[in-house]
mmCIF file of C-alpha atoms in Angstrom:
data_model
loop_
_atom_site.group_PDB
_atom_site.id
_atom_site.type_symbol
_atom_site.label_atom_id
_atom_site.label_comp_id
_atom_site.label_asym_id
_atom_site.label_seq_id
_atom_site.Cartn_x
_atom_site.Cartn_y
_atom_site.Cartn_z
ATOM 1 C CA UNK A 1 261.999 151.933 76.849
ATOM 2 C CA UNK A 2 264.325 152.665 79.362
ATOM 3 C CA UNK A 3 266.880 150.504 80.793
ATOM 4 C CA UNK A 4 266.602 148.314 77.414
ATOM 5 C CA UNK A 5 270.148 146.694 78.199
ATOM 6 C CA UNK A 6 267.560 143.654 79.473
ATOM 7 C CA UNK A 7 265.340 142.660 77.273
ATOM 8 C CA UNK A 8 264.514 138.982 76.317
ATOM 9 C CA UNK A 9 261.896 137.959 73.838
ATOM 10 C CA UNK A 10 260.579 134.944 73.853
ATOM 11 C CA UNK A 11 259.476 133.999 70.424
ATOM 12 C CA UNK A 12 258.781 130.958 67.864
ATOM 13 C CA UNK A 13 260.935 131.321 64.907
ATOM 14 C CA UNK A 14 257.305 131.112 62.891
ATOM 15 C CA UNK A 15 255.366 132.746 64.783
ATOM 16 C CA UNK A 16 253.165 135.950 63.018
ATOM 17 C CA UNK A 17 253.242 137.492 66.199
ATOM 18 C CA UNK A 18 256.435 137.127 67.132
ATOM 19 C CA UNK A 19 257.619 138.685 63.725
ATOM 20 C CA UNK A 20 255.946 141.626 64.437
ATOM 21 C CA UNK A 21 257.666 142.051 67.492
ATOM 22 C CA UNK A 22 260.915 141.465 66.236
ATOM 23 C CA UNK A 23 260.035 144.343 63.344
ATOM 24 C CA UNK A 24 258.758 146.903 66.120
ATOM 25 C CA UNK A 25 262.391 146.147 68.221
ATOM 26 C CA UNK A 26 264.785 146.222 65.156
ATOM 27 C CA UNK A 27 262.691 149.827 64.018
ATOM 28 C CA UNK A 28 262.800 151.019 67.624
ATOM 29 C CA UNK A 29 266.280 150.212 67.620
ATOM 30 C CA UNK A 30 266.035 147.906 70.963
ATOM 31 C CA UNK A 31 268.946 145.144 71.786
ATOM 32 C CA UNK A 32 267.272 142.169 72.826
ATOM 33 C CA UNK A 33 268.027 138.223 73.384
ATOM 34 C CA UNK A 34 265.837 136.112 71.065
ATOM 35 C CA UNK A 35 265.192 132.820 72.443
ATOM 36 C CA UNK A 36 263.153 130.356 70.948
ATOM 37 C CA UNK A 37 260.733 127.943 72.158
ATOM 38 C CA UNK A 38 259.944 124.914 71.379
ATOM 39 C CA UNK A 39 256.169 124.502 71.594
ATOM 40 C CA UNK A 40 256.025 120.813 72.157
ATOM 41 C CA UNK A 41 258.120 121.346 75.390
ATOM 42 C CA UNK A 42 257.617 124.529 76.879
ATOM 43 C CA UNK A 43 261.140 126.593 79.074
ATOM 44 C CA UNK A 44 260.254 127.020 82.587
ATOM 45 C CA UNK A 45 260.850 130.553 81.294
ATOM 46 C CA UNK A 46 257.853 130.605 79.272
ATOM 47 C CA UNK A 47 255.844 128.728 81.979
ATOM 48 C CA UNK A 48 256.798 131.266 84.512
ATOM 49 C CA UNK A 49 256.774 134.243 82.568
ATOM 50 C CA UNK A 50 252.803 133.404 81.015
ATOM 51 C CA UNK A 51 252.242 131.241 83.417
ATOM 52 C CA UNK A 52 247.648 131.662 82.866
ATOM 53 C CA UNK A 53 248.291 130.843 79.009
ATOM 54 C CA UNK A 54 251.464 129.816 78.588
ATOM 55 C CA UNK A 55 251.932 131.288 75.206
ATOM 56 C CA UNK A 56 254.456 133.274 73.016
ATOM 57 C CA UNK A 57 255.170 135.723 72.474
ATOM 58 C CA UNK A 58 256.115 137.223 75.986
ATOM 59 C CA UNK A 59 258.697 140.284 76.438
ATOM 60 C CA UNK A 60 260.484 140.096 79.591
ATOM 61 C CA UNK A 61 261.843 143.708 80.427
ATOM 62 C CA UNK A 62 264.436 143.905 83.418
ATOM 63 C CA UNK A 63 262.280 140.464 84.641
ATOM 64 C CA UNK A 64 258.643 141.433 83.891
ATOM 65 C CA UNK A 65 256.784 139.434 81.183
ATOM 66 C CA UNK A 66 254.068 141.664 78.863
ATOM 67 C CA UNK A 67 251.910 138.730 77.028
ATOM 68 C CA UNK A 68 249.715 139.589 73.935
ATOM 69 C CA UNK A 69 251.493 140.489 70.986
ATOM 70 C CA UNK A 70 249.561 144.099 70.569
ATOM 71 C CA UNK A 71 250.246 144.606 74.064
ATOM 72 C CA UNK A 72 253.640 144.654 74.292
ATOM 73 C CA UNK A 73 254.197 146.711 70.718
ATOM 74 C CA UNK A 74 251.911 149.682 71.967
ATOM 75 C CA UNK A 75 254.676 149.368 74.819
ATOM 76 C CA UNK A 76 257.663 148.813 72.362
ATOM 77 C CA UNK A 77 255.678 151.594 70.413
ATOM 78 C CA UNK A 78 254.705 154.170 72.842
ATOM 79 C CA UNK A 79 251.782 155.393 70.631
ATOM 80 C CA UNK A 80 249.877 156.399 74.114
ATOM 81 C CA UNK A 81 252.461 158.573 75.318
ATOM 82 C CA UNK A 82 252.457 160.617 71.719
ATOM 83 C CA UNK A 83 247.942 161.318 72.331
ATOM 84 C CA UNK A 84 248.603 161.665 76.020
ATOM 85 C CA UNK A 85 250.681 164.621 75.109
ATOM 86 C CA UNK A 86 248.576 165.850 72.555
ATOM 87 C CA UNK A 87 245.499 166.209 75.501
ATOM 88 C CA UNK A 88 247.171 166.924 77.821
ATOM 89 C CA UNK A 89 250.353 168.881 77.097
ATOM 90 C CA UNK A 90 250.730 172.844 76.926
ATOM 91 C CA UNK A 91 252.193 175.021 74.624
ATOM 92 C CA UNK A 92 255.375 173.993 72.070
ATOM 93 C CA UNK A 93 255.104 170.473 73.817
ATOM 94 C CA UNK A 94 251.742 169.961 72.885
ATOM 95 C CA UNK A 95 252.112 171.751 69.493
ATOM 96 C CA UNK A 96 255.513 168.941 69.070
ATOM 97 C CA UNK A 97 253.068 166.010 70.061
ATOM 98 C CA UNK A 98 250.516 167.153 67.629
ATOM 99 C CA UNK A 99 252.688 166.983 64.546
ATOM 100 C CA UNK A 100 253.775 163.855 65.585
ATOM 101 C CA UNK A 101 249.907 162.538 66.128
ATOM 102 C CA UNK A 102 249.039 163.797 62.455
ATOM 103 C CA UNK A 103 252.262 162.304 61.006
ATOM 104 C CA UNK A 104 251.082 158.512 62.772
ATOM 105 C CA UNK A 105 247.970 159.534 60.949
ATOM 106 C CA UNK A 106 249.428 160.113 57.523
ATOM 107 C CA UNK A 107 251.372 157.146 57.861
ATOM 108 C CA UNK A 108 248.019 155.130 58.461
ATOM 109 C CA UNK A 109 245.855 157.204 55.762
ATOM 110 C CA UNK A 110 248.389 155.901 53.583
ATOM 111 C CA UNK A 111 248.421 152.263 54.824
ATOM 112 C CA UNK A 112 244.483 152.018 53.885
ATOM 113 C CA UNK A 113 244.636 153.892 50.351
ATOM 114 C CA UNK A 114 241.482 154.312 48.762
ATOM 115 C CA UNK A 115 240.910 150.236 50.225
ATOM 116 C CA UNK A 116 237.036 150.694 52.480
ATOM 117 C CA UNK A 117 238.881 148.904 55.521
ATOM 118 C CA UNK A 118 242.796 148.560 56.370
ATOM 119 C CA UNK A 119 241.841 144.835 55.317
ATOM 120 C CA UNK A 120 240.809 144.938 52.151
ATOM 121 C CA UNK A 121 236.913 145.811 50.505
ATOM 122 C CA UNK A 122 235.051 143.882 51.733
ATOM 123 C CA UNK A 123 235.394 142.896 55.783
ATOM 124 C CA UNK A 124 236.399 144.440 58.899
ATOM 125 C CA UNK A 125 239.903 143.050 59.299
ATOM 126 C CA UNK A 126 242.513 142.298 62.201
ATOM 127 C CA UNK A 127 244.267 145.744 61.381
ATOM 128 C CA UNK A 128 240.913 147.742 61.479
ATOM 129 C CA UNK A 129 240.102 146.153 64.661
ATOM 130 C CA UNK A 130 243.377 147.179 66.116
ATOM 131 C CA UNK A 131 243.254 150.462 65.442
ATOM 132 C CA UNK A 132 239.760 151.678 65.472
ATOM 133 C CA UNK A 133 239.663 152.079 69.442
ATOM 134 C CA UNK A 134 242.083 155.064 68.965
ATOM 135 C CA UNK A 135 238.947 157.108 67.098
ATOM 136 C CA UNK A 136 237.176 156.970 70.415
ATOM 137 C CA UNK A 137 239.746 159.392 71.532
ATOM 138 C CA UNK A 138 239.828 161.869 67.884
ATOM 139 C CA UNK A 139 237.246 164.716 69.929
ATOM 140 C CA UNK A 140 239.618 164.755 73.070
ATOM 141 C CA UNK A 141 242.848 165.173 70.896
ATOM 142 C CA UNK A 142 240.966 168.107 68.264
ATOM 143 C CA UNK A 143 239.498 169.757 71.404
ATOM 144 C CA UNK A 144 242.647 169.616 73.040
ATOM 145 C CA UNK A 145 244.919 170.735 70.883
ATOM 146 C CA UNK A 146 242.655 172.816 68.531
ATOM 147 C CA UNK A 147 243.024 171.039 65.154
ATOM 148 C CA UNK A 148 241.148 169.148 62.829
ATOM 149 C CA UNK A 149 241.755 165.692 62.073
ATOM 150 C CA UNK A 150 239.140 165.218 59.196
ATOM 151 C CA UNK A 151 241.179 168.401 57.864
ATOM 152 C CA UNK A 152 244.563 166.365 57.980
ATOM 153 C CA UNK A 153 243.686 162.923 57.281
ATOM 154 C CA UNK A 154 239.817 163.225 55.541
ATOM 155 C CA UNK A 155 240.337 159.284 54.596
ATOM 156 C CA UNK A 156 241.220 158.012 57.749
ATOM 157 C CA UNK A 157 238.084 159.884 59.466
ATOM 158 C CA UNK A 158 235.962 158.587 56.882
ATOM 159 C CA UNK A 159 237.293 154.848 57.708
ATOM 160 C CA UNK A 160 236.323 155.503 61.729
ATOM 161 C CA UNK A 161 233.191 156.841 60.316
ATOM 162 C CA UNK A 162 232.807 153.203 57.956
ATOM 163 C CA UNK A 163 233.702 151.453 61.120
ATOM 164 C CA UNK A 164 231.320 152.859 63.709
ATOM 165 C CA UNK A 165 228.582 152.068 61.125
ATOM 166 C CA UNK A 166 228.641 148.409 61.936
ATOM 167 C CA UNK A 167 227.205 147.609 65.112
ATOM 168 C CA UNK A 168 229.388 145.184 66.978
ATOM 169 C CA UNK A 169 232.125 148.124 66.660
ATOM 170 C CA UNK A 170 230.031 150.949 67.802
ATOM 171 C CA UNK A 171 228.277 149.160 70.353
ATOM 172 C CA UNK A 172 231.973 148.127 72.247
ATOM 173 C CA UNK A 173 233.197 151.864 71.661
ATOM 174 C CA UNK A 174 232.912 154.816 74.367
ATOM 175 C CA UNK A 175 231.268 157.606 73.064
ATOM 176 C CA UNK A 176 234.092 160.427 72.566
ATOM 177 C CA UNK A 177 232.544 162.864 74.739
ATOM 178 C CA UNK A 178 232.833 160.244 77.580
ATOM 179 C CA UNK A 179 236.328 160.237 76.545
ATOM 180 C CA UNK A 180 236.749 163.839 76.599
ATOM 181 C CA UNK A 181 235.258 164.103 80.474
ATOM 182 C CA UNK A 182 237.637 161.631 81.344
ATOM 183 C CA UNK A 183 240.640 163.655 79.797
ATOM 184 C CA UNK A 184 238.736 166.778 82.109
ATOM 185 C CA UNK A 185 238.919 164.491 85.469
ATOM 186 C CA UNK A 186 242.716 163.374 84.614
ATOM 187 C CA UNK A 187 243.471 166.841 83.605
ATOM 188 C CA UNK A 188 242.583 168.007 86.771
ATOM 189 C CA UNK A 189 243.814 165.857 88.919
ATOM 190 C CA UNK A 190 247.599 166.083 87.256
#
């Protein structure tokens, strides 16, 4: 992120999602001021900075809050910015962005093992949820950028393909060729 020098977390010391915040910062490599709230009596910070829900964790960066803990690490993360390259970048750039998109891959194939969902066996799971939205966008990327990624990462294609089978995923998923004539419109319009 740029212009990290203010940064301000607000956080519960026990918090789930704040730990996973303060994991994707440390990584990342991001100075920030921890502060802690106490959830019985609220900062006008907090009150301010979520002021619809009023919940932690919020990141304030250079005074703007981003609520929702997966929200703010795809910005601390910057996963977007890695695909947006891959569909839309030319040459060694998009060629760079590529590898990069396969290695977030690999590093996810091996997160879910030989287990049927990043949860565990038996259930969709919080992970799986997370993630699965970023299949919708697999045709865009290989049509892109001319690869495979069943060829790279077989077992994470064969998760999507697991996940789309149950209804309540596939029904609130775009179809990827709506995807990919969205990536056309952009595309042109850059």
């Amino acid at each position: 992120m740029e212009g990290t020098n203010n940064v301000v977390l607000l956080d519960f010391w026990a918090s789930s999602f704040g730990m996973r915040l303060r994991m994707a910062l440390a990584l990342k490599g991001i100075h920030y001021e921890g502060r802690y709230e106490n959830l019985f009596d609220k900062s006008p910070l907090l009150l301010k900075m979520n002021s619809v829900h009023k919940k932690i964790p919020v990141l304030i960066h250079n005074g703007k809050p981003i609520c929702e803990s997966l929200i703010i690490l795809e910005y601390i993360n910057q996963i977007y910015s890695t695909g947006r390259r891959v569909w839309s970048g030319k040459g060694e750039d998009q060629e760079e962005a590529k590898k990069e998109l396969i290695e977030i891959f690999k590093t996810l194939e091996g997160e879910l093992g030989d287990k049927t969902y990043f949860g565990g066996d038996e259930n969709l799971g919080f992970v799986d949820v997370a993630l699965v939205p970023f299949t919708s966008w697999f045709y865009s990327y290989e049509t892109c950028a001319n690869f495979s990624i069943e060829a790279e990462c077989p077992k994470l294609v064969a998760w999507a393909k697991r996940c789309m089978q149950i209804e309540s995923v596939s029904n609130s998923l775009p179809h990827p060729h709506k995807i990919y004539a969205y990536v056309l419109v952009w595309s042109s319009l850059a």
